[in-house]
Amino acid sequence: MSERLLRGPLLHCLAEPDQSETAVDYQPDALLWLQNGLVHKMGPYPSFAKELSADQLAKVEDCSQYLMVPGFVDCHIHYPQTEMIAAYGTQLLEWLNTYTFPVESSFKDPAKAAAVSKVFIDQLLNNGTTTALVFCSVHPQSVDALFTEAQKQNMRLIAGKVMMDRNAPSNVLDTAQTSYHQSKQLIERWHGVDRLQYAVTPRFAPTSTDEQLAAAGRLLEEYEGVYLHTHLAENVDEIEWVKALFPNAKNYLDVYDQAGLLSKRSVFAHGIHLCDSECERLAQTDSAIAHCPTSNMFIGSGLFPMQKLQNHGIKIGMGTDVGGGTSFNMLQTLADGYKMQQLKGNNLSPEQSFYLATLGGAKALDMAEKIGNFEAGKEADFLLLDPNATTLLKFRTGHCEGWRDLLFVLQTLGDDRVIAQTNVMGKVV
Ligand code: GUN
Ligand code: ZN
């Protein structure tokens, strides 16, 4: 049996903060007791320490200078776009044609895919992201490369081959049939292996025919537990295009709905420009939205109506959306999310932001049974955050009053330097 014992301040969510007063659990002096990569027990050190033998007491790791938090959950990111993060000057449709499709075409080469997968997984872990839902490229070999790398780190990762059979250069297109067969093979090869799961991944409505969307729906019917991952209502020109391409659909979401793509394991990136009936349908089907603030501002897509979606009871998680997004770092993503809500007259609380990046993300991915906080039995994916990581942080956090203040300062000023240690299934990675 492997065992670890860590002692220090700890913060996690037990529920959604706005809905329960006991949603956030802060413990100034906690014992985090891990066995075989899972949380065995967690609670106040003074009372729990009585259960420990002298040997165990000698093994306790002193984390008093850090804040122990659950690993971050990134609900939407593109690994082939790592090398084109921060590409200048365009909005979605032109950005795809100018930067994205040419770069993604190079993932036909397995050596290239393997090299970028390594860089990508390293970036996730260095930034404290322990679970991610990831777009690959249209090439099945891009999925093999990414899963192979994630498996080496024993990461919890969901990914899939992009399906796209029209409105893009031929070197990034498949067909309804090949996308169905290739996805099927990948599901059989990877779904449920170690901590890996598969997401059926039509890029977005404009690059799929009805036939291909129907094939995606068939895959979801045939393989229980597989996810659906796509984009939705990100940009106004995109929405106009969808209307023209699918004249029989009631709205953008209805294109996916007609193909049977909505369920509690469906994650739609963005959802900025949704009407009430789309919101109602997302809530009814328990589908989730991945909110990607750095991307929405960087490629000029719009301001996310978080309160409207919350009022509809839609599950929301955070996404970095690299390379439309400008950072792998969840703290920076939360900082931009806060600023964006300020522009909407909504003061997103630090604990709500933290929830979205941890337990909320886990719920959006239908994984809250396994990850998202430190409840006994959950997988021990967690971080040590360093409030003194930079000169400014050390000075500023020295003036913090209480955990809420500290959390907000870390979210606002923090970046990868704050992530002192990332742990996956109880192991430092
Ligand atoms: N819509 C379709 N493809 C993409 C993509 O690669 N990134 C973003 N942000 N939106 C998309
Ligand atoms: Zn995206």
mmCIF file of C-alpha atoms and ligand atoms in Angstrom, residues 78 81 92 95-96 100 203-204 231 234 270 295 299 321, ligand 1:
data_model
loop_
_atom_site.group_PDB
_atom_site.id
_atom_site.type_symbol
_atom_site.label_atom_id
_atom_site.label_comp_id
_atom_site.label_asym_id
_atom_site.label_seq_id
_atom_site.Cartn_x
_atom_site.Cartn_y
_atom_site.Cartn_z
ATOM 1 C CA HIS A 78 -7.205 22.207 -28.212
ATOM 2 C CA GLN A 81 -3.188 24.697 -31.199
ATOM 3 C CA LEU A 92 -13.189 33.248 -35.239
ATOM 4 C CA TRP A 95 -8.730 32.900 -37.406
ATOM 5 C CA LEU A 96 -9.659 29.294 -38.205
ATOM 6 C CA THR A 100 -5.860 26.935 -37.130
ATOM 7 C CA ARG A 203 -15.688 20.528 -34.582
ATOM 8 C CA PHE A 204 -18.817 22.708 -34.865
ATOM 9 C CA HIS A 231 -18.508 24.427 -29.993
ATOM 10 C CA GLU A 234 -19.415 31.570 -29.958
ATOM 11 C CA HIS A 270 -18.672 29.053 -25.292
ATOM 12 C CA SER A 295 -10.540 33.190 -25.690
ATOM 13 C CA ILE A 299 -10.759 36.522 -30.558
ATOM 14 C CA ASP A 321 -9.585 27.150 -25.092
HETATM 15 N N1 GUN B 1 -15.043 26.840 -33.494
HETATM 16 C C1 GUN B 1 -14.704 25.870 -34.365
HETATM 17 N N2 GUN B 1 -13.419 25.510 -34.219
HETATM 18 C C2 GUN B 1 -12.927 26.268 -33.233
HETATM 19 C C3 GUN B 1 -11.645 26.348 -32.614
HETATM 20 O O1 GUN B 1 -10.687 25.659 -32.955
HETATM 21 N N3 GUN B 1 -11.524 27.259 -31.605
HETATM 22 C C4 GUN B 1 -12.560 28.037 -31.203
HETATM 23 N N4 GUN B 1 -12.378 28.885 -30.198
HETATM 24 N N5 GUN B 1 -13.764 27.980 -31.771
HETATM 25 C C5 GUN B 1 -13.953 27.113 -32.772
#
